[in-house]
C-alpha positions as a Markdown table, in Angstrom:
| # | Residue | x | y | z |
|---|---|---|---|---|
| 1 | Met | -55.9 | -30.5 | -25.8 |
| 2 | Met | -55.5 | -32.4 | -22.6 |
| 3 | Lys | -52.6 | -34.3 | -24.0 |
| 4 | Arg | -50.8 | -31.1 | -24.9 |
| 5 | Phe | -51.5 | -29.7 | -21.4 |
| 6 | Ala | -50.2 | -32.9 | -19.9 |
| 7 | Leu | -47.1 | -32.8 | -22.1 |
| 8 | Leu | -46.5 | -29.1 | -21.2 |
| 9 | Phe | -46.9 | -29.9 | -17.5 |
| 10 | Ala | -44.5 | -32.8 | -17.7 |
| 11 | Thr | -41.9 | -30.7 | -19.5 |
| 12 | Leu | -42.2 | -27.8 | -17.0 |
| 13 | Phe | -42.0 | -30.3 | -14.1 |
| 14 | Thr | -38.9 | -31.8 | -15.6 |
| 15 | Ile | -37.3 | -28.4 | -16.1 |
| 16 | Gly | -38.3 | -27.5 | -12.5 |
| 17 | Ile | -36.6 | -30.6 | -11.2 |
| 18 | Cys | -33.4 | -29.8 | -13.1 |
| 19 | Ile | -33.4 | -26.2 | -11.8 |
| 20 | Thr | -34.0 | -27.4 | -8.3 |
| 21 | His | -31.4 | -30.1 | -8.7 |
| 22 | Gly | -28.9 | -27.5 | -10.1 |
| 23 | Gln | -29.5 | -25.2 | -7.1 |
| 24 | Asn | -29.4 | -27.9 | -4.5 |
| 25 | Tyr | -26.6 | -26.2 | -2.6 |
| 26 | Pro | -27.0 | -25.4 | 1.1 |
| 27 | Ser | -29.7 | -22.7 | 1.5 |
| 28 | Glu | -27.5 | -20.5 | 3.6 |
| 29 | Trp | -25.2 | -20.0 | 0.6 |
| 30 | Lys | -27.9 | -17.9 | -1.1 |
| 31 | Gln | -26.8 | -14.8 | 0.7 |
| 32 | Tyr | -23.4 | -15.1 | -1.1 |
| 33 | Thr | -25.1 | -14.7 | -4.5 |
| 34 | Thr | -26.4 | -11.2 | -3.7 |
| 35 | Ser | -24.9 | -7.9 | -4.8 |
| 36 | Gly | -22.9 | -7.6 | -1.7 |
| 37 | Tyr | -20.6 | -10.5 | -2.7 |
| 38 | Ile | -18.5 | -11.7 | -5.6 |
| 39 | Ser | -19.1 | -15.4 | -5.7 |
| 40 | Asp | -18.9 | -18.6 | -7.8 |
| 41 | Ile | -20.6 | -21.9 | -7.1 |
| 42 | Gln | -19.5 | -25.2 | -8.5 |
| 43 | His | -21.4 | -28.4 | -8.6 |
| 44 | Asp | -20.4 | -31.8 | -10.0 |
| 45 | Lys | -20.9 | -35.5 | -9.5 |
| 46 | Asn | -18.1 | -37.7 | -8.2 |
| 47 | Leu | -17.9 | -40.1 | -11.2 |
| 48 | Tyr | -14.3 | -41.2 | -10.6 |
| 49 | Asn | -14.7 | -42.2 | -7.0 |
| 50 | Arg | -12.3 | -39.6 | -5.6 |
| 51 | Thr | -12.1 | -39.2 | -1.8 |
| 52 | Glu | -14.5 | -36.7 | -0.4 |
| 53 | Thr | -11.6 | -34.3 | 0.5 |
| 54 | Asp | -10.1 | -34.5 | -3.0 |
| 55 | Phe | -13.4 | -34.0 | -4.7 |
| 56 | Lys | -14.3 | -31.0 | -2.6 |
| 57 | Asn | -10.8 | -29.5 | -3.2 |
| 58 | Tyr | -11.3 | -30.0 | -6.9 |
| 59 | Leu | -14.5 | -28.0 | -6.9 |
| 60 | Thr | -13.0 | -25.4 | -4.5 |
| 61 | Asn | -10.1 | -24.8 | -6.8 |
| 62 | Ile | -12.4 | -24.2 | -9.8 |
| 63 | Ala | -14.5 | -21.8 | -7.8 |
| 64 | Arg | -11.5 | -19.9 | -6.5 |
| 65 | Thr | -10.1 | -19.6 | -10.1 |
| 66 | Asn | -13.4 | -18.2 | -11.3 |
| 67 | Ile | -13.4 | -15.6 | -8.5 |
| 68 | Ala | -10.0 | -14.5 | -9.6 |
| 69 | Lys | -11.3 | -14.2 | -13.2 |
| 70 | Gln | -14.2 | -12.1 | -12.0 |
| 71 | Val | -12.0 | -9.8 | -10.0 |
| 72 | Gln | -9.6 | -9.5 | -13.0 |
| 73 | Ile | -12.5 | -8.4 | -15.2 |
| 74 | Arg | -13.4 | -5.7 | -12.6 |
| 75 | Ile | -9.7 | -4.6 | -12.7 |
| 76 | Ser | -9.7 | -4.4 | -16.4 |
| 77 | Asp | -13.0 | -2.5 | -16.6 |
| 78 | Tyr | -11.8 | -0.1 | -14.0 |
| 79 | Ala | -8.5 | 0.5 | -15.8 |
| 80 | Ser | -10.2 | 1.0 | -19.1 |
| 81 | Leu | -12.8 | 3.4 | -17.7 |
| 82 | Asn | -10.0 | 5.3 | -16.1 |
| 83 | Lys | -12.4 | 7.6 | -14.2 |
| 84 | Val | -11.2 | 7.5 | -10.6 |
| 85 | Ser | -8.5 | 10.2 | -9.9 |
| 86 | Leu | -6.0 | 9.5 | -7.2 |
| 87 | Asn | -3.6 | 12.2 | -5.9 |
| 88 | Gly | -4.7 | 14.6 | -8.5 |
| 89 | Arg | -3.8 | 12.3 | -11.4 |
| 90 | Thr | -5.4 | 9.3 | -13.0 |
| 91 | Ser | -3.7 | 6.1 | -12.1 |
| 92 | Thr | -3.6 | 3.6 | -15.0 |
| 93 | Ser | -1.1 | 1.0 | -13.9 |
| 94 | Tyr | -1.8 | -1.4 | -11.1 |
| 95 | Ser | 0.4 | -4.4 | -12.0 |
| 96 | Ser | 0.8 | -5.4 | -8.3 |
| 97 | Ser | -3.0 | -5.3 | -7.9 |
| 98 | Thr | -3.7 | -7.7 | -10.8 |
| 99 | Gln | -1.6 | -10.6 | -9.6 |
| 100 | Phe | -4.5 | -12.9 | -8.9 |
| 101 | Ser | -3.5 | -16.6 | -9.1 |
| 102 | Thr | -5.0 | -19.9 | -7.9 |
| 103 | Asp | -1.5 | -20.7 | -6.6 |
| 104 | Leu | -2.0 | -18.0 | -4.0 |
| 105 | Asn | -4.1 | -18.1 | -0.9 |
| 106 | Ile | -6.0 | -14.9 | -1.6 |
| 107 | Lys | -6.8 | -13.5 | 1.9 |
| 108 | Leu | -10.1 | -12.0 | 0.9 |
| 109 | Val | -11.6 | -15.1 | -0.7 |
| 110 | Glu | -13.6 | -17.4 | 1.6 |
| 111 | Ile | -14.5 | -21.0 | 0.8 |
| 112 | Lys | -17.3 | -23.4 | 1.7 |
| 113 | Ser | -18.0 | -26.9 | 0.4 |
| 114 | Tyr | -20.6 | -29.6 | 0.8 |
| 115 | Tyr | -20.6 | -33.3 | -0.2 |
| 116 | Asn | -23.6 | -35.7 | -0.4 |
| 117 | Ser | -22.1 | -39.1 | 0.1 |
| 118 | Phe | -25.4 | -40.8 | -0.9 |
| 119 | Thr | -25.7 | -39.1 | -4.3 |
| 120 | Lys | -22.0 | -38.5 | -4.7 |
| 121 | Glu | -22.6 | -34.9 | -5.5 |
| 122 | Gly | -20.4 | -32.1 | -4.3 |
| 123 | Tyr | -20.8 | -28.3 | -4.1 |
| 124 | Ala | -18.3 | -25.6 | -3.5 |
| 125 | Ile | -18.5 | -21.8 | -3.2 |
| 126 | Ala | -15.8 | -19.2 | -3.3 |
| 127 | Tyr | -16.8 | -15.7 | -2.4 |
| 128 | Ile | -15.6 | -12.3 | -1.4 |
| 129 | Asn | -17.7 | -10.2 | 1.0 |
| 130 | Lys | -17.2 | -6.8 | -0.7 |
| 131 | Ala | -18.0 | -4.8 | 2.5 |
| 132 | Lys | -15.5 | -6.9 | 4.5 |
| 133 | Ala | -12.9 | -6.6 | 1.8 |
| 134 | Ala | -13.4 | -2.8 | 1.7 |
| 135 | Ser | -13.0 | -2.7 | 5.5 |
| 136 | Thr | -9.7 | -4.4 | 5.2 |
| 137 | Tyr | -8.4 | -1.8 | 2.8 |
| 138 | Val | -9.8 | 1.1 | 4.9 |
| 139 | Lys | -7.8 | -0.2 | 7.8 |
| 140 | Glu | -4.7 | -0.3 | 5.6 |
| 141 | Val | -5.4 | 3.3 | 4.6 |
| 142 | Arg | -5.8 | 4.3 | 8.3 |
| 143 | Ile | -2.5 | 2.6 | 9.2 |
| 144 | Ile | -0.7 | 4.6 | 6.6 |
| 145 | Phe | -2.5 | 7.8 | 7.6 |
| 146 | Asn | -1.4 | 7.2 | 11.2 |
| 147 | Arg | 2.3 | 6.6 | 10.1 |
| 148 | Ile | 2.2 | 10.0 | 8.3 |
| 149 | Ser | 0.6 | 11.8 | 11.2 |
| 150 | Asn | 3.0 | 10.3 | 13.6 |
| 151 | Ala | 6.0 | 11.4 | 11.4 |
| 152 | Ile | 4.6 | 15.0 | 11.4 |
| 153 | Ala | 4.3 | 14.9 | 15.2 |
| 154 | Val | 7.8 | 13.6 | 15.6 |
| 155 | Ala | 9.1 | 16.2 | 13.2 |
| 156 | Asp | 7.5 | 18.9 | 15.2 |
| 157 | Thr | 9.2 | 17.6 | 18.3 |
| 158 | Tyr | 12.6 | 17.6 | 16.5 |
| 159 | Val | 12.0 | 21.2 | 15.4 |
| 160 | Ser | 11.1 | 22.4 | 18.9 |
| 161 | Thr | 14.3 | 20.8 | 20.3 |
| 162 | Gly | 16.5 | 22.2 | 17.6 |
| 163 | Phe | 16.9 | 19.1 | 15.5 |
| 164 | Lys | 15.8 | 20.5 | 12.1 |
| 165 | Thr | 17.8 | 18.1 | 10.0 |
| 166 | Lys | 16.2 | 15.1 | 11.8 |
| 167 | Ala | 12.8 | 16.8 | 11.3 |
| 168 | Arg | 13.4 | 17.1 | 7.6 |
| 169 | Thr | 14.6 | 13.5 | 7.2 |
| 170 | Glu | 11.5 | 12.3 | 9.1 |
| 171 | Leu | 9.2 | 14.2 | 6.8 |
| 172 | Glu | 11.0 | 13.2 | 3.6 |
| 173 | Asn | 10.6 | 9.5 | 4.6 |
| 174 | Ala | 6.9 | 10.0 | 5.4 |
| 175 | Arg | 6.4 | 11.5 | 2.0 |
| 176 | Tyr | 7.0 | 8.1 | 0.5 |
| 177 | Glu | 4.0 | 6.7 | 2.4 |
| 178 | Phe | 1.6 | 8.5 | 0.0 |
| 179 | Ala | 2.7 | 6.1 | -2.8 |
| 180 | Asn | 1.6 | 3.2 | -0.6 |
| 181 | Leu | -1.9 | 4.6 | -0.5 |
| 182 | Glu | -2.5 | 4.1 | -4.3 |
| 183 | Glu | -3.2 | 0.4 | -4.1 |
| 184 | Pro | -5.7 | 0.3 | -1.2 |
| 185 | Phe | -7.6 | 3.2 | -2.7 |
| 186 | Phe | -7.7 | 1.3 | -6.0 |
| 187 | Trp | -9.1 | -1.8 | -4.2 |
| 188 | Leu | -11.7 | 0.3 | -2.4 |
| 189 | Ala | -13.1 | 1.3 | -5.8 |
| 190 | Ile | -13.0 | -2.3 | -7.1 |
| 191 | Phe | -15.0 | -3.5 | -4.1 |
| 192 | Asp | -17.7 | -0.8 | -4.6 |
| 193 | Tyr | -16.8 | 1.3 | -1.5 |
| 194 | Ser | -19.2 | 4.1 | -0.9 |
| 195 | Glu | -18.3 | 7.1 | -3.1 |
| 196 | Tyr | -19.1 | 9.5 | -0.3 |
| 197 | Asp | -16.8 | 7.6 | 2.1 |
| 198 | Leu | -14.1 | 7.3 | -0.5 |
| 199 | Asn | -14.1 | 11.0 | -1.1 |
| 200 | Glu | -13.9 | 11.6 | 2.7 |
| 201 | Leu | -10.7 | 9.4 | 2.7 |
| 202 | Leu | -9.3 | 11.2 | -0.3 |
| 203 | Ser | -9.9 | 14.6 | 1.3 |
| 204 | Glu | -8.2 | 13.4 | 4.5 |
| 205 | Arg | -5.3 | 12.2 | 2.3 |
| 206 | Thr | -5.1 | 15.6 | 0.6 |
| 207 | Met | -5.0 | 17.5 | 4.0 |
| 208 | Leu | -2.2 | 15.2 | 5.3 |
| 209 | Glu | -0.2 | 15.8 | 2.1 |
| 210 | Gln | -0.7 | 19.6 | 2.3 |
| 211 | Ala | 0.4 | 19.6 | 6.0 |
| 212 | Leu | 3.5 | 17.6 | 5.3 |
| 213 | Thr | 4.4 | 19.8 | 2.3 |
| 214 | Arg | 3.9 | 22.9 | 4.4 |
| 215 | Lys | 6.2 | 21.5 | 7.1 |
| 216 | Leu | 8.9 | 20.7 | 4.5 |
| 217 | Ser | 8.6 | 24.1 | 3.0 |
| 218 | Glu | 9.2 | 25.7 | 6.4 |
| 219 | Leu | 12.3 | 23.6 | 6.8 |
| 220 | Gln | 13.6 | 24.1 | 3.2 |
| 221 | His | 16.2 | 26.6 | 4.4 |
| 222 | Gly | 17.6 | 24.0 | 6.8 |
| 223 | Ile | 19.3 | 24.8 | 10.0 |
| 224 | Asn | 20.2 | 28.4 | 10.9 |
| 225 | Ile | 23.7 | 28.7 | 12.5 |
| 226 | Tyr | 25.5 | 31.7 | 14.0 |
| 227 | Val | 29.2 | 31.2 | 13.7 |
| 228 | Gln | 31.6 | 33.4 | 15.8 |
| 229 | Cys | 35.1 | 32.6 | 14.8 |
| 230 | Ser | 38.4 | 34.2 | 15.7 |
| 231 | Ala | 41.7 | 32.8 | 14.4 |
| 232 | Asp | 44.8 | 34.7 | 15.5 |
| 233 | Met | 48.1 | 34.1 | 13.6 |
| 234 | Phe | 50.7 | 36.2 | 15.3 |
| 235 | Gly | 48.6 | 39.3 | 15.3 |
| 236 | Val | 46.8 | 38.7 | 12.0 |
| 237 | Gln | 43.4 | 37.1 | 11.5 |
| 238 | Tyr | 43.4 | 33.8 | 9.6 |
| 239 | Gln | 40.1 | 34.1 | 7.7 |
| 240 | Gln | 40.4 | 30.7 | 6.1 |
| 241 | Leu | 39.3 | 28.9 | 9.3 |
| 242 | Ser | 35.9 | 30.5 | 9.3 |
| 243 | Gly | 35.5 | 29.7 | 5.6 |
| 244 | Asp | 36.4 | 26.0 | 6.1 |
| 245 | Val | 34.0 | 25.7 | 9.0 |
| 246 | Lys | 31.1 | 27.2 | 7.1 |
| 247 | Glu | 31.8 | 25.0 | 4.0 |
| 248 | Thr | 31.5 | 21.9 | 6.3 |
| 249 | Leu | 28.2 | 23.1 | 7.7 |
| 250 | Ser | 26.8 | 24.1 | 4.3 |
| 251 | Ser | 27.3 | 20.5 | 3.2 |
| 252 | Ile | 24.6 | 19.3 | 5.6 |
| 253 | Gly | 22.2 | 22.0 | 4.6 |
| 254 | Cys | 22.9 | 24.7 | 7.1 |
| 255 | Asn | 22.4 | 28.5 | 6.6 |
| 256 | Phe | 24.2 | 31.2 | 8.4 |
| 257 | Cys | 22.6 | 34.2 | 10.2 |
| 258 | Asn | 24.2 | 37.4 | 11.4 |
| 259 | Asp | 23.0 | 37.2 | 15.0 |
| 260 | Ser | 22.4 | 34.6 | 17.7 |
| 261 | Tyr | 18.7 | 35.4 | 18.2 |
| 262 | Ser | 17.5 | 33.8 | 14.9 |
| 263 | Ala | 19.9 | 30.9 | 15.1 |
| 264 | Asp | 19.1 | 27.3 | 15.9 |
| 265 | Trp | 22.8 | 26.7 | 16.9 |
| 266 | Ile | 25.6 | 29.0 | 18.0 |
| 267 | Val | 29.1 | 28.0 | 17.2 |
| 268 | Val | 32.0 | 29.9 | 18.9 |
| 269 | Ile | 35.6 | 29.2 | 18.0 |
| 270 | Arg | 38.5 | 31.0 | 19.7 |
| 271 | Ser | 41.9 | 30.0 | 18.2 |
| 272 | Ala | 45.5 | 31.2 | 18.2 |
| 273 | Ala | 48.8 | 30.1 | 16.8 |
| 274 | Glu | 52.0 | 29.7 | 18.9 |
| 275 | Glu | 55.6 | 29.5 | 17.8 |
| 276 | Tyr | 57.0 | 26.2 | 19.0 |
| 277 | Asn | 60.5 | 25.5 | 17.7 |
| 278 | His | 62.9 | 25.7 | 14.9 |
| 279 | Val | 65.2 | 22.8 | 14.0 |
| 280 | Asn | 68.2 | 23.0 | 11.7 |
| 281 | Ile | 69.7 | 19.7 | 10.6 |
| 282 | Gly | 72.4 | 19.4 | 8.0 |
| 283 | Gly | 71.5 | 22.8 | 6.6 |
| 284 | Asn | 67.7 | 22.0 | 6.3 |
| 285 | Ser | 65.3 | 24.1 | 8.4 |
| 286 | Ala | 62.0 | 23.0 | 9.9 |
| 287 | Tyr | 59.7 | 25.4 | 11.7 |
| 288 | Phe | 57.0 | 24.1 | 14.0 |
| 289 | Ser | 53.9 | 26.0 | 15.2 |
| 290 | Tyr | 51.1 | 25.0 | 17.4 |
| 291 | Val | 47.4 | 26.1 | 16.9 |
| 292 | His | 45.1 | 25.9 | 19.9 |
| 293 | Ala | 41.4 | 26.3 | 19.6 |
| 294 | Asn | 38.5 | 26.4 | 22.1 |
| 295 | Val | 35.2 | 25.3 | 20.5 |
| 296 | Ser | 31.7 | 25.5 | 22.0 |
| 297 | Ile | 28.3 | 24.5 | 20.4 |
| 298 | Thr | 25.1 | 25.7 | 21.9 |
| 299 | Lys | 21.5 | 24.6 | 21.0 |
| 300 | Thr | 19.4 | 27.8 | 21.3 |
| 301 | Ala | 16.1 | 25.9 | 21.6 |
| 302 | Thr | 17.2 | 24.6 | 25.0 |
| 303 | Gly | 20.1 | 26.9 | 25.9 |
| 304 | Gln | 22.1 | 23.7 | 26.3 |
| 305 | Lys | 25.8 | 23.7 | 25.6 |
| 306 | Ile | 26.2 | 20.5 | 23.5 |
| 307 | Tyr | 29.9 | 20.6 | 23.3 |
| 308 | Glu | 32.8 | 22.6 | 24.8 |
| 309 | Gly | 36.4 | 21.6 | 24.5 |
| 310 | Glu | 40.0 | 22.6 | 23.6 |
| 311 | Ile | 42.0 | 21.0 | 20.8 |
| 312 | Ser | 45.5 | 21.5 | 19.5 |
| 313 | Glu | 47.4 | 20.7 | 16.3 |
| 314 | Lys | 51.0 | 21.1 | 15.4 |
| 315 | Gly | 51.9 | 22.4 | 11.9 |
| 316 | Ser | 55.3 | 22.4 | 10.2 |
| 317 | His | 57.0 | 24.1 | 7.3 |
| 318 | Thr | 60.5 | 24.6 | 5.9 |
| 319 | His | 60.1 | 28.4 | 5.4 |
| 320 | Asn | 58.9 | 30.1 | 8.6 |
| 321 | Tyr | 56.6 | 30.0 | 11.6 |
| 322 | Asn | 53.7 | 31.6 | 9.7 |
| 323 | Gln | 53.7 | 28.9 | 7.1 |
| 324 | Ala | 53.9 | 26.3 | 9.9 |
| 325 | Ala | 50.9 | 28.0 | 11.6 |
| 326 | Arg | 48.9 | 27.8 | 8.3 |
| 327 | Asp | 49.6 | 24.1 | 8.2 |
| 328 | Gly | 48.4 | 23.8 | 11.8 |
| 329 | Tyr | 45.2 | 25.7 | 11.0 |
| 330 | Lys | 44.5 | 23.4 | 8.1 |
| 331 | Arg | 44.9 | 20.4 | 10.4 |
| 332 | Ile | 42.7 | 21.8 | 13.2 |
| 333 | Ser | 39.9 | 22.9 | 10.8 |
| 334 | Lys | 39.5 | 19.2 | 10.0 |
| 335 | Gln | 39.2 | 18.4 | 13.7 |
| 336 | Ile | 36.7 | 21.2 | 14.2 |
| 337 | Ser | 34.6 | 20.1 | 11.2 |
| 338 | Asp | 34.4 | 16.5 | 12.6 |
| 339 | Ile | 33.2 | 17.9 | 15.9 |
| 340 | Leu | 30.5 | 20.0 | 14.3 |
| 341 | Leu | 29.2 | 17.2 | 12.1 |
| 342 | Lys | 29.0 | 14.9 | 15.1 |
| 343 | Asn | 27.1 | 17.3 | 17.3 |
| 344 | Ile | 24.9 | 19.4 | 15.0 |
| 345 | Lys | 21.9 | 17.3 | 13.8 |
């Protein structure tokens, strides 16, 4: 009986020595093995007389690789469970999030190592502090939120100063930022971020998206412009000039209103044709007419006259002054269109 007890004691003592020996890493590392961390510890004996640095690097690389494997398993489990909904839909593809490689210096992985030169034993630990990692991605979410909020504020300023096209462009660009939120939200779930706090962030995201969508909806009709155009051609109105001008403005998303009170911009064009001269050379006639136009552009939000000037174009034709004037109007409509496109934004 005593022999059996002695044998059992010796066996347990030997196992205890092995366990103690296997856990003989620095005591402060124990915290990294708790649930708040993803970690891997490596231990080995330097049997091939490597330098201390090389041996520690060898163990460190193994630990880092195992961390990557653990995270990859978490990603796979998350994708297969498919239970976290982002942006009202379930995201299933995170190819960019799964590119863990030992060739990369993974910013969230921290490394520690220890070497006993007497016993030639080395220890290395690679770990990720989940709370610290989550904090990194919360900051990333906040940065994106701020960019979207700033874009909305800038758009509001553009609208108040009459630059609706710029406002719409600002908001359209900001809308792409929401796609950039998918990955940080994904990693927050991987690193066990509080469900309550995650829902708070998702709610904030939804409110931002609704605000941006509402602003875009308000701008969907573009810029409102009141065009007052008169084009005299020897006592007859040349209606085509007004049509050409409106076609140009429509190409940049402008709408037209019937009065100046509801307009963002007021465009006033006063034009008239003038007979210039008639040349007859060798039996061939050439008629020349000038078209003169006064153009003004006013921004109603500020009452500022953005542009005011006079322009002229000479038209020619072989038949008569009227046809020459038509040619002049076609030429001047191009000039006027360029002025409008340059000044209305």
